[in-house]
Amino acid sequence: MPEDDVAIDRIRLSGISAIGQHGVLEHERREGQTFVVDVVLHVDTRPAAEQDRLDLTVDYGVLAQEVTDVLTGSPADLLETVAERIAAVVLDHEIAQAVDVVLHKPQAPMPVPFADVTVEIHRDRAHRPVVPYLTPEQPVDADGPTTPGLAAVAPPEVPGDRMDMVPEAAVDVVLALGSNVGASQDTLRDAITALAAVDGLQIGAIAPLARSASVGGPDQPDYLNTVVLGLTVLSPRALLRACQAIETQFGRVREEHWGPRTLDIDIVVHGSTVGVVNDLELPHPRAHERAFVLVPWAHVDPSAALPGLGGGPVAVLAETAPDRDGIRWMALDWWVTEARP
């Protein structure tokens, strides 16, 4: 066998455990629970072994602490996200060519008896983690945006991840709005007025109103949904914060995952931004399969395309969306007409 084809060696760390606050339920975030990780590093141990030098291999004591810091660090909804963070920690060590991560959640809130829940991933230099470990220091344009009609937004003094990057010029945004609590049509109309007042956001087309059955979560009333197209000079995270502030203004509470809500505002697309971080994923990860987003969007912009994994022409995606039959009716010019009973 040629020397270059020698199998990579492995360093295995099993049973690293810590209390974390990951999960979609409120009590998981509040009380925390035990998470356990098994990590396998794919490395070439020969240089370190030949010279008996720690600096030529991975200090597994340091690595174990880094993995623990991920478990006890910023909460994530999904095990998948935490596993990606751990893989990124490992691949930050140059000697590691690949990593296997098995993340255990033995105390997951399950309605039936079970022994464990695990997520297992393999990442390498060619297929890197989609969630970064170290925050990249990306330059921002100090001159700010120049599009007429949109207020200039100063870039952050200390750049964060890609979701904090202020665009050099205004970018297209697609927002999905929904409500199924209270006077939903009035709420959506007033929410669009509130969005139009956000400094750095310019509202364009407003899609038809769609009544649709709820998807996922507990039994609940039908939703009224619409899509708003616009331009923004805000960073993705700044736009997210603005949308969340409007949700709160209209009484949104997050007590139950996918539960009823007075107002939901999701960022579907923000320019060409593609990425996954703790608090935001772009494009929206489920937009490609949600008829209540795709159908109104295609109506107002028939040539629109959804970027990212599973994306494509919005009109085509709308015709094949799993919940397409759940669209009950569509109302045009609903924001200037009386609410339908």
mmCIF file of N, CA, C and O in Angstrom, residues 274-341:
data_model
loop_
_atom_site.group_PDB
_atom_site.id
_atom_site.type_symbol
_atom_site.label_atom_id
_atom_site.label_comp_id
_atom_site.label_asym_id
_atom_site.label_seq_id
_atom_site.Cartn_x
_atom_site.Cartn_y
_atom_site.Cartn_z
ATOM 1 N N VAL A 274 -26.847 32.902 3.332
ATOM 2 C CA VAL A 274 -27.092 31.483 3.581
ATOM 3 C C VAL A 274 -26.258 31.089 4.791
ATOM 4 O O VAL A 274 -25.042 31.299 4.814
ATOM 5 N N GLY A 275 -26.888 30.572 5.819
ATOM 6 C CA GLY A 275 -26.127 30.173 6.992
ATOM 7 C C GLY A 275 -27.015 29.759 8.137
ATOM 8 O O GLY A 275 -28.234 29.983 8.132
ATOM 9 N N VAL A 276 -26.389 29.132 9.122
ATOM 10 C CA VAL A 276 -27.078 28.668 10.326
ATOM 11 C C VAL A 276 -26.271 29.119 11.528
ATOM 12 O O VAL A 276 -25.078 28.833 11.629
ATOM 13 N N VAL A 277 -26.904 29.862 12.429
ATOM 14 C CA VAL A 277 -26.289 30.255 13.697
ATOM 15 C C VAL A 277 -27.277 29.941 14.810
ATOM 16 O O VAL A 277 -28.330 29.351 14.574
ATOM 17 N N ASN A 278 -26.915 30.310 16.035
ATOM 18 C CA ASN A 278 -27.738 29.939 17.184
ATOM 19 C C ASN A 278 -29.190 30.372 17.051
ATOM 20 O O ASN A 278 -30.111 29.623 17.384
ATOM 21 N N ASP A 279 -29.412 31.591 16.592
ATOM 22 C CA ASP A 279 -30.739 32.173 16.656
ATOM 23 C C ASP A 279 -31.394 32.407 15.306
ATOM 24 O O ASP A 279 -32.504 32.927 15.244
ATOM 25 N N LEU A 280 -30.742 31.999 14.215
ATOM 26 C CA LEU A 280 -31.297 32.323 12.905
ATOM 27 C C LEU A 280 -30.737 31.380 11.848
ATOM 28 O O LEU A 280 -29.545 31.062 11.863
ATOM 29 N N GLU A 281 -31.605 30.931 10.953
ATOM 30 C CA GLU A 281 -31.182 30.134 9.805
ATOM 31 C C GLU A 281 -31.781 30.742 8.551
ATOM 32 O O GLU A 281 -32.981 31.020 8.489
ATOM 33 N N LEU A 282 -30.927 30.973 7.546
ATOM 34 C CA LEU A 282 -31.358 31.579 6.295
ATOM 35 C C LEU A 282 -30.806 30.797 5.102
ATOM 36 O O LEU A 282 -29.651 30.377 5.129
ATOM 37 N N PRO A 283 -31.653 30.631 4.075
ATOM 38 C CA PRO A 283 -33.086 30.910 4.039
ATOM 39 C C PRO A 283 -33.827 30.095 5.103
ATOM 40 O O PRO A 283 -33.264 29.167 5.675
ATOM 41 N N HIS A 284 -35.082 30.449 5.340
ATOM 42 C CA HIS A 284 -35.853 29.739 6.363
ATOM 43 C C HIS A 284 -35.862 28.248 6.039
ATOM 44 O O HIS A 284 -36.167 27.849 4.903
ATOM 45 N N PRO A 285 -35.526 27.392 7.014
ATOM 46 C CA PRO A 285 -35.300 25.980 6.711
ATOM 47 C C PRO A 285 -36.527 25.204 6.261
ATOM 48 O O PRO A 285 -36.397 24.129 5.671
ATOM 49 N N ARG A 286 -37.738 25.710 6.516
ATOM 50 C CA ARG A 286 -38.940 24.966 6.131
ATOM 51 C C ARG A 286 -39.773 25.688 5.085
ATOM 52 O O ARG A 286 -40.866 25.224 4.741
ATOM 53 N N ALA A 287 -39.252 26.779 4.551
ATOM 54 C CA ALA A 287 -40.039 27.551 3.586
ATOM 55 C C ALA A 287 -40.361 26.732 2.334
ATOM 56 O O ALA A 287 -41.429 26.891 1.739
ATOM 57 N N HIS A 288 -39.450 25.858 1.935
ATOM 58 C CA HIS A 288 -39.638 25.115 0.687
ATOM 59 C C HIS A 288 -40.786 24.114 0.742
ATOM 60 O O HIS A 288 -41.213 23.601 -0.297
ATOM 61 N N GLU A 289 -41.304 23.842 1.941
ATOM 62 C CA GLU A 289 -42.380 22.855 2.063
ATOM 63 C C GLU A 289 -43.637 23.446 2.692
ATOM 64 O O GLU A 289 -44.531 22.712 3.084
ATOM 65 N N ARG A 290 -43.727 24.761 2.752
ATOM 66 C CA ARG A 290 -44.866 25.408 3.393
ATOM 67 C C ARG A 290 -45.698 26.146 2.348
ATOM 68 O O ARG A 290 -45.347 27.232 1.885
ATOM 69 N N ALA A 291 -46.846 25.543 1.999
ATOM 70 C CA ALA A 291 -47.700 26.159 0.986
ATOM 71 C C ALA A 291 -48.220 27.512 1.434
ATOM 72 O O ALA A 291 -48.422 28.411 0.607
ATOM 73 N N PHE A 292 -48.431 27.682 2.745
ATOM 74 C CA PHE A 292 -48.976 28.958 3.217
ATOM 75 C C PHE A 292 -47.979 30.099 3.070
ATOM 76 O O PHE A 292 -48.339 31.262 3.188
ATOM 77 N N VAL A 293 -46.703 29.771 2.815
ATOM 78 C CA VAL A 293 -45.701 30.776 2.446
ATOM 79 C C VAL A 293 -45.565 30.846 0.935
ATOM 80 O O VAL A 293 -45.584 31.914 0.327
ATOM 81 N N LEU A 294 -45.426 29.691 0.310
ATOM 82 C CA LEU A 294 -45.115 29.626 -1.121
ATOM 83 C C LEU A 294 -46.250 30.124 -2.007
ATOM 84 O O LEU A 294 -46.013 30.824 -2.999
ATOM 85 N N VAL A 295 -47.499 29.768 -1.679
ATOM 86 C CA VAL A 295 -48.623 30.145 -2.542
ATOM 87 C C VAL A 295 -48.819 31.665 -2.578
ATOM 88 O O VAL A 295 -48.882 32.260 -3.667
ATOM 89 N N PRO A 296 -48.922 32.350 -1.425
ATOM 90 C CA PRO A 296 -49.029 33.816 -1.505
ATOM 91 C C PRO A 296 -47.809 34.465 -2.145
ATOM 92 O O PRO A 296 -47.948 35.441 -2.902
ATOM 93 N N TRP A 297 -46.624 33.942 -1.862
ATOM 94 C CA TRP A 297 -45.395 34.504 -2.431
ATOM 95 C C TRP A 297 -45.404 34.376 -3.950
ATOM 96 O O TRP A 297 -45.104 35.342 -4.670
ATOM 97 N N ALA A 298 -45.745 33.205 -4.454
ATOM 98 C CA ALA A 298 -45.767 33.003 -5.910
ATOM 99 C C ALA A 298 -46.813 33.886 -6.572
ATOM 100 O O ALA A 298 -46.632 34.325 -7.718
ATOM 101 N N HIS A 299 -47.907 34.165 -5.873
ATOM 102 C CA HIS A 299 -48.954 34.998 -6.457
ATOM 103 C C HIS A 299 -48.459 36.420 -6.683
ATOM 104 O O HIS A 299 -48.754 37.043 -7.704
ATOM 105 N N VAL A 300 -47.692 36.944 -5.716
ATOM 106 C CA VAL A 300 -47.239 38.329 -5.812
ATOM 107 C C VAL A 300 -45.940 38.448 -6.621
ATOM 108 O O VAL A 300 -45.603 39.521 -7.107
ATOM 109 N N ASP A 301 -45.179 37.341 -6.749
ATOM 110 C CA ASP A 301 -43.927 37.353 -7.510
ATOM 111 C C ASP A 301 -43.769 36.006 -8.201
ATOM 112 O O ASP A 301 -43.055 35.122 -7.715
ATOM 113 N N PRO A 302 -44.423 35.827 -9.359
ATOM 114 C CA PRO A 302 -44.426 34.517 -10.025
ATOM 115 C C PRO A 302 -43.045 34.019 -10.435
ATOM 116 O O PRO A 302 -42.849 32.810 -10.594
ATOM 117 N N SER A 303 -42.077 34.898 -10.603
ATOM 118 C CA SER A 303 -40.739 34.483 -11.034
ATOM 119 C C SER A 303 -39.778 34.290 -9.865
ATOM 120 O O SER A 303 -38.587 34.042 -10.079
ATOM 121 N N ALA A 304 -40.263 34.387 -8.640
ATOM 122 C CA ALA A 304 -39.386 34.286 -7.463
ATOM 123 C C ALA A 304 -38.755 32.904 -7.380
ATOM 124 O O ALA A 304 -39.328 31.894 -7.810
ATOM 125 N N ALA A 305 -37.560 32.876 -6.795
ATOM 126 C CA ALA A 305 -36.849 31.619 -6.560
ATOM 127 C C ALA A 305 -36.366 31.596 -5.123
ATOM 128 O O ALA A 305 -35.860 32.586 -4.607
ATOM 129 N N LEU A 306 -36.526 30.458 -4.475
ATOM 130 C CA LEU A 306 -36.055 30.268 -3.113
ATOM 131 C C LEU A 306 -34.650 29.686 -3.167
ATOM 132 O O LEU A 306 -34.451 28.601 -3.723
ATOM 133 N N PRO A 307 -33.652 30.379 -2.604
ATOM 134 C CA PRO A 307 -32.286 29.841 -2.624
ATOM 135 C C PRO A 307 -32.102 28.767 -1.562
ATOM 136 O O PRO A 307 -32.980 28.522 -0.743
ATOM 137 N N GLY A 308 -30.941 28.135 -1.588
ATOM 138 C CA GLY A 308 -30.581 27.192 -0.540
ATOM 139 C C GLY A 308 -31.051 25.782 -0.804
ATOM 140 O O GLY A 308 -31.667 25.461 -1.835
ATOM 141 N N LEU A 309 -30.751 24.905 0.153
ATOM 142 C CA LEU A 309 -31.082 23.495 0.062
ATOM 143 C C LEU A 309 -32.588 23.307 -0.043
ATOM 144 O O LEU A 309 -33.351 23.828 0.748
ATOM 145 N N GLY A 310 -33.029 22.538 -1.068
ATOM 146 C CA GLY A 310 -34.443 22.291 -1.262
ATOM 147 C C GLY A 310 -35.164 23.421 -1.957
ATOM 148 O O GLY A 310 -36.385 23.352 -2.122
ATOM 149 N N GLY A 311 -34.432 24.463 -2.349
ATOM 150 C CA GLY A 311 -35.049 25.615 -2.985
ATOM 151 C C GLY A 311 -35.357 25.369 -4.448
ATOM 152 O O GLY A 311 -35.268 24.266 -4.964
ATOM 153 N N GLY A 312 -35.725 26.450 -5.134
ATOM 154 C CA GLY A 312 -36.082 26.381 -6.540
ATOM 155 C C GLY A 312 -37.144 27.409 -6.844
ATOM 156 O O GLY A 312 -37.426 28.298 -6.023
ATOM 157 N N PRO A 313 -37.761 27.334 -8.035
ATOM 158 C CA PRO A 313 -38.831 28.271 -8.379
ATOM 159 C C PRO A 313 -39.975 28.176 -7.380
ATOM 160 O O PRO A 313 -40.491 27.090 -7.111
ATOM 161 N N VAL A 314 -40.356 29.306 -6.839
ATOM 162 C CA VAL A 314 -41.371 29.313 -5.786
ATOM 163 C C VAL A 314 -42.702 28.791 -6.305
ATOM 164 O O VAL A 314 -43.412 28.044 -5.606
ATOM 165 N N ALA A 315 -43.061 29.141 -7.523
ATOM 166 C CA ALA A 315 -44.341 28.688 -8.080
ATOM 167 C C ALA A 315 -44.390 27.172 -8.190
ATOM 168 O O ALA A 315 -45.431 26.556 -7.930
ATOM 169 N N VAL A 316 -43.273 26.557 -8.561
ATOM 170 C CA VAL A 316 -43.216 25.090 -8.668
ATOM 171 C C VAL A 316 -43.284 24.456 -7.286
ATOM 172 O O VAL A 316 -44.008 23.486 -7.062
ATOM 173 N N LEU A 317 -42.533 25.014 -6.347
ATOM 174 C CA LEU A 317 -42.560 24.497 -4.988
ATOM 175 C C LEU A 317 -43.960 24.615 -4.386
ATOM 176 O O LEU A 317 -44.397 23.733 -3.637
ATOM 177 N N ALA A 318 -44.670 25.694 -4.732
ATOM 178 C CA ALA A 318 -46.014 25.895 -4.195
ATOM 179 C C ALA A 318 -46.971 24.802 -4.652
ATOM 180 O O ALA A 318 -47.851 24.374 -3.900
ATOM 181 N N GLU A 319 -46.792 24.335 -5.885
ATOM 182 C CA GLU A 319 -47.695 23.315 -6.424
ATOM 183 C C GLU A 319 -47.458 21.947 -5.803
ATOM 184 O O GLU A 319 -48.352 21.102 -5.792
ATOM 185 N N THR A 320 -46.264 21.717 -5.289
ATOM 186 C CA THR A 320 -45.920 20.389 -4.763
ATOM 187 C C THR A 320 -45.760 20.376 -3.247
ATOM 188 O O THR A 320 -45.396 19.344 -2.683
ATOM 189 N N ALA A 321 -46.036 21.478 -2.573
ATOM 190 C CA ALA A 321 -45.876 21.539 -1.114
ATOM 191 C C ALA A 321 -46.811 20.537 -0.441
ATOM 192 O O ALA A 321 -47.971 20.395 -0.846
ATOM 193 N N PRO A 322 -46.322 19.842 0.588
ATOM 194 C CA PRO A 322 -47.138 18.812 1.245
ATOM 195 C C PRO A 322 -48.469 19.322 1.803
ATOM 196 O O PRO A 322 -49.446 18.579 1.834
ATOM 197 N N ASP A 323 -48.500 20.589 2.236
ATOM 198 C CA ASP A 323 -49.726 21.116 2.839
ATOM 199 C C ASP A 323 -50.546 21.947 1.848
ATOM 200 O O ASP A 323 -51.382 22.753 2.262
ATOM 201 N N ARG A 324 -50.334 21.716 0.540
ATOM 202 C CA ARG A 324 -51.019 22.522 -0.478
ATOM 203 C C ARG A 324 -52.532 22.461 -0.328
ATOM 204 O O ARG A 324 -53.229 23.470 -0.485
ATOM 205 N N ASP A 325 -53.074 21.289 0.015
ATOM 206 C CA ASP A 325 -54.524 21.150 0.150
ATOM 207 C C ASP A 325 -55.055 21.823 1.406
ATOM 208 O O ASP A 325 -56.270 21.936 1.580
ATOM 209 N N GLY A 326 -54.159 22.260 2.287
ATOM 210 C CA GLY A 326 -54.590 22.931 3.509
ATOM 211 C C GLY A 326 -54.918 24.396 3.317
ATOM 212 O O GLY A 326 -55.393 25.045 4.254
ATOM 213 N N ILE A 327 -54.666 24.950 2.124
ATOM 214 C CA ILE A 327 -55.013 26.345 1.840
ATOM 215 C C ILE A 327 -56.521 26.431 1.622
ATOM 216 O O ILE A 327 -57.060 25.854 0.672
ATOM 217 N N ARG A 328 -57.244 27.137 2.489
ATOM 218 C CA ARG A 328 -58.708 27.158 2.457
ATOM 219 C C ARG A 328 -59.258 28.217 1.499
ATOM 220 O O ARG A 328 -60.249 27.993 0.819
ATOM 221 N N TRP A 329 -58.669 29.409 1.501
ATOM 222 C CA TRP A 329 -59.064 30.455 0.572
ATOM 223 C C TRP A 329 -57.995 31.526 0.521
ATOM 224 O O TRP A 329 -57.122 31.593 1.379
ATOM 225 N N MET A 330 -58.064 32.335 -0.508
ATOM 226 C CA MET A 330 -57.107 33.431 -0.691
ATOM 227 C C MET A 330 -57.896 34.721 -0.862
ATOM 228 O O MET A 330 -58.907 34.749 -1.565
ATOM 229 N N ALA A 331 -57.427 35.786 -0.235
ATOM 230 C CA ALA A 331 -58.087 37.086 -0.323
ATOM 231 C C ALA A 331 -57.110 38.107 -0.882
ATOM 232 O O ALA A 331 -56.008 38.279 -0.355
ATOM 233 N N LEU A 332 -57.502 38.780 -1.951
ATOM 234 C CA LEU A 332 -56.693 39.836 -2.551
ATOM 235 C C LEU A 332 -57.015 41.175 -1.888
ATOM 236 O O LEU A 332 -58.134 41.406 -1.422
ATOM 237 N N ASP A 333 -56.036 42.063 -1.870
ATOM 238 C CA ASP A 333 -56.220 43.415 -1.330
ATOM 239 C C ASP A 333 -56.857 43.391 0.060
ATOM 240 O O ASP A 333 -57.620 44.290 0.446
ATOM 241 N N TRP A 334 -56.518 42.399 0.826
ATOM 242 C CA TRP A 334 -57.132 42.200 2.135
ATOM 243 C C TRP A 334 -56.766 43.300 3.126
ATOM 244 O O TRP A 334 -57.515 43.565 4.074
ATOM 245 N N TRP A 335 -55.604 43.929 2.931
ATOM 246 C CA TRP A 335 -55.150 44.924 3.890
ATOM 247 C C TRP A 335 -55.895 46.258 3.758
ATOM 248 O O TRP A 335 -55.711 47.152 4.582
ATOM 249 N N VAL A 336 -56.745 46.399 2.721
ATOM 250 C CA VAL A 336 -57.560 47.612 2.582
ATOM 251 C C VAL A 336 -59.053 47.290 2.607
ATOM 252 O O VAL A 336 -59.867 48.139 2.300
ATOM 253 N N THR A 337 -59.402 46.046 2.981
ATOM 254 C CA THR A 337 -60.814 45.642 3.032
ATOM 255 C C THR A 337 -61.155 45.180 4.447
ATOM 256 O O THR A 337 -60.283 44.959 5.278
ATOM 257 N N GLU A 338 -62.446 45.046 4.695
ATOM 258 C CA GLU A 338 -62.909 44.575 5.994
ATOM 259 C C GLU A 338 -62.536 43.114 6.188
ATOM 260 O O GLU A 338 -62.459 42.341 5.238
ATOM 261 N N ALA A 339 -62.341 42.745 7.430
ATOM 262 C CA ALA A 339 -61.991 41.355 7.738
ATOM 263 C C ALA A 339 -63.123 40.428 7.353
ATOM 264 O O ALA A 339 -64.301 40.726 7.572
ATOM 265 N N ARG A 340 -62.753 39.271 6.781
ATOM 266 C CA ARG A 340 -63.752 38.265 6.431
ATOM 267 C C ARG A 340 -64.126 37.475 7.683
ATOM 268 O O ARG A 340 -63.257 37.086 8.445
ATOM 269 N N PRO A 341 -65.395 37.202 7.915
ATOM 270 C CA PRO A 341 -65.800 36.447 9.116
ATOM 271 C C PRO A 341 -65.180 35.059 9.097
ATOM 272 O O PRO A 341 -65.029 34.458 8.042
#
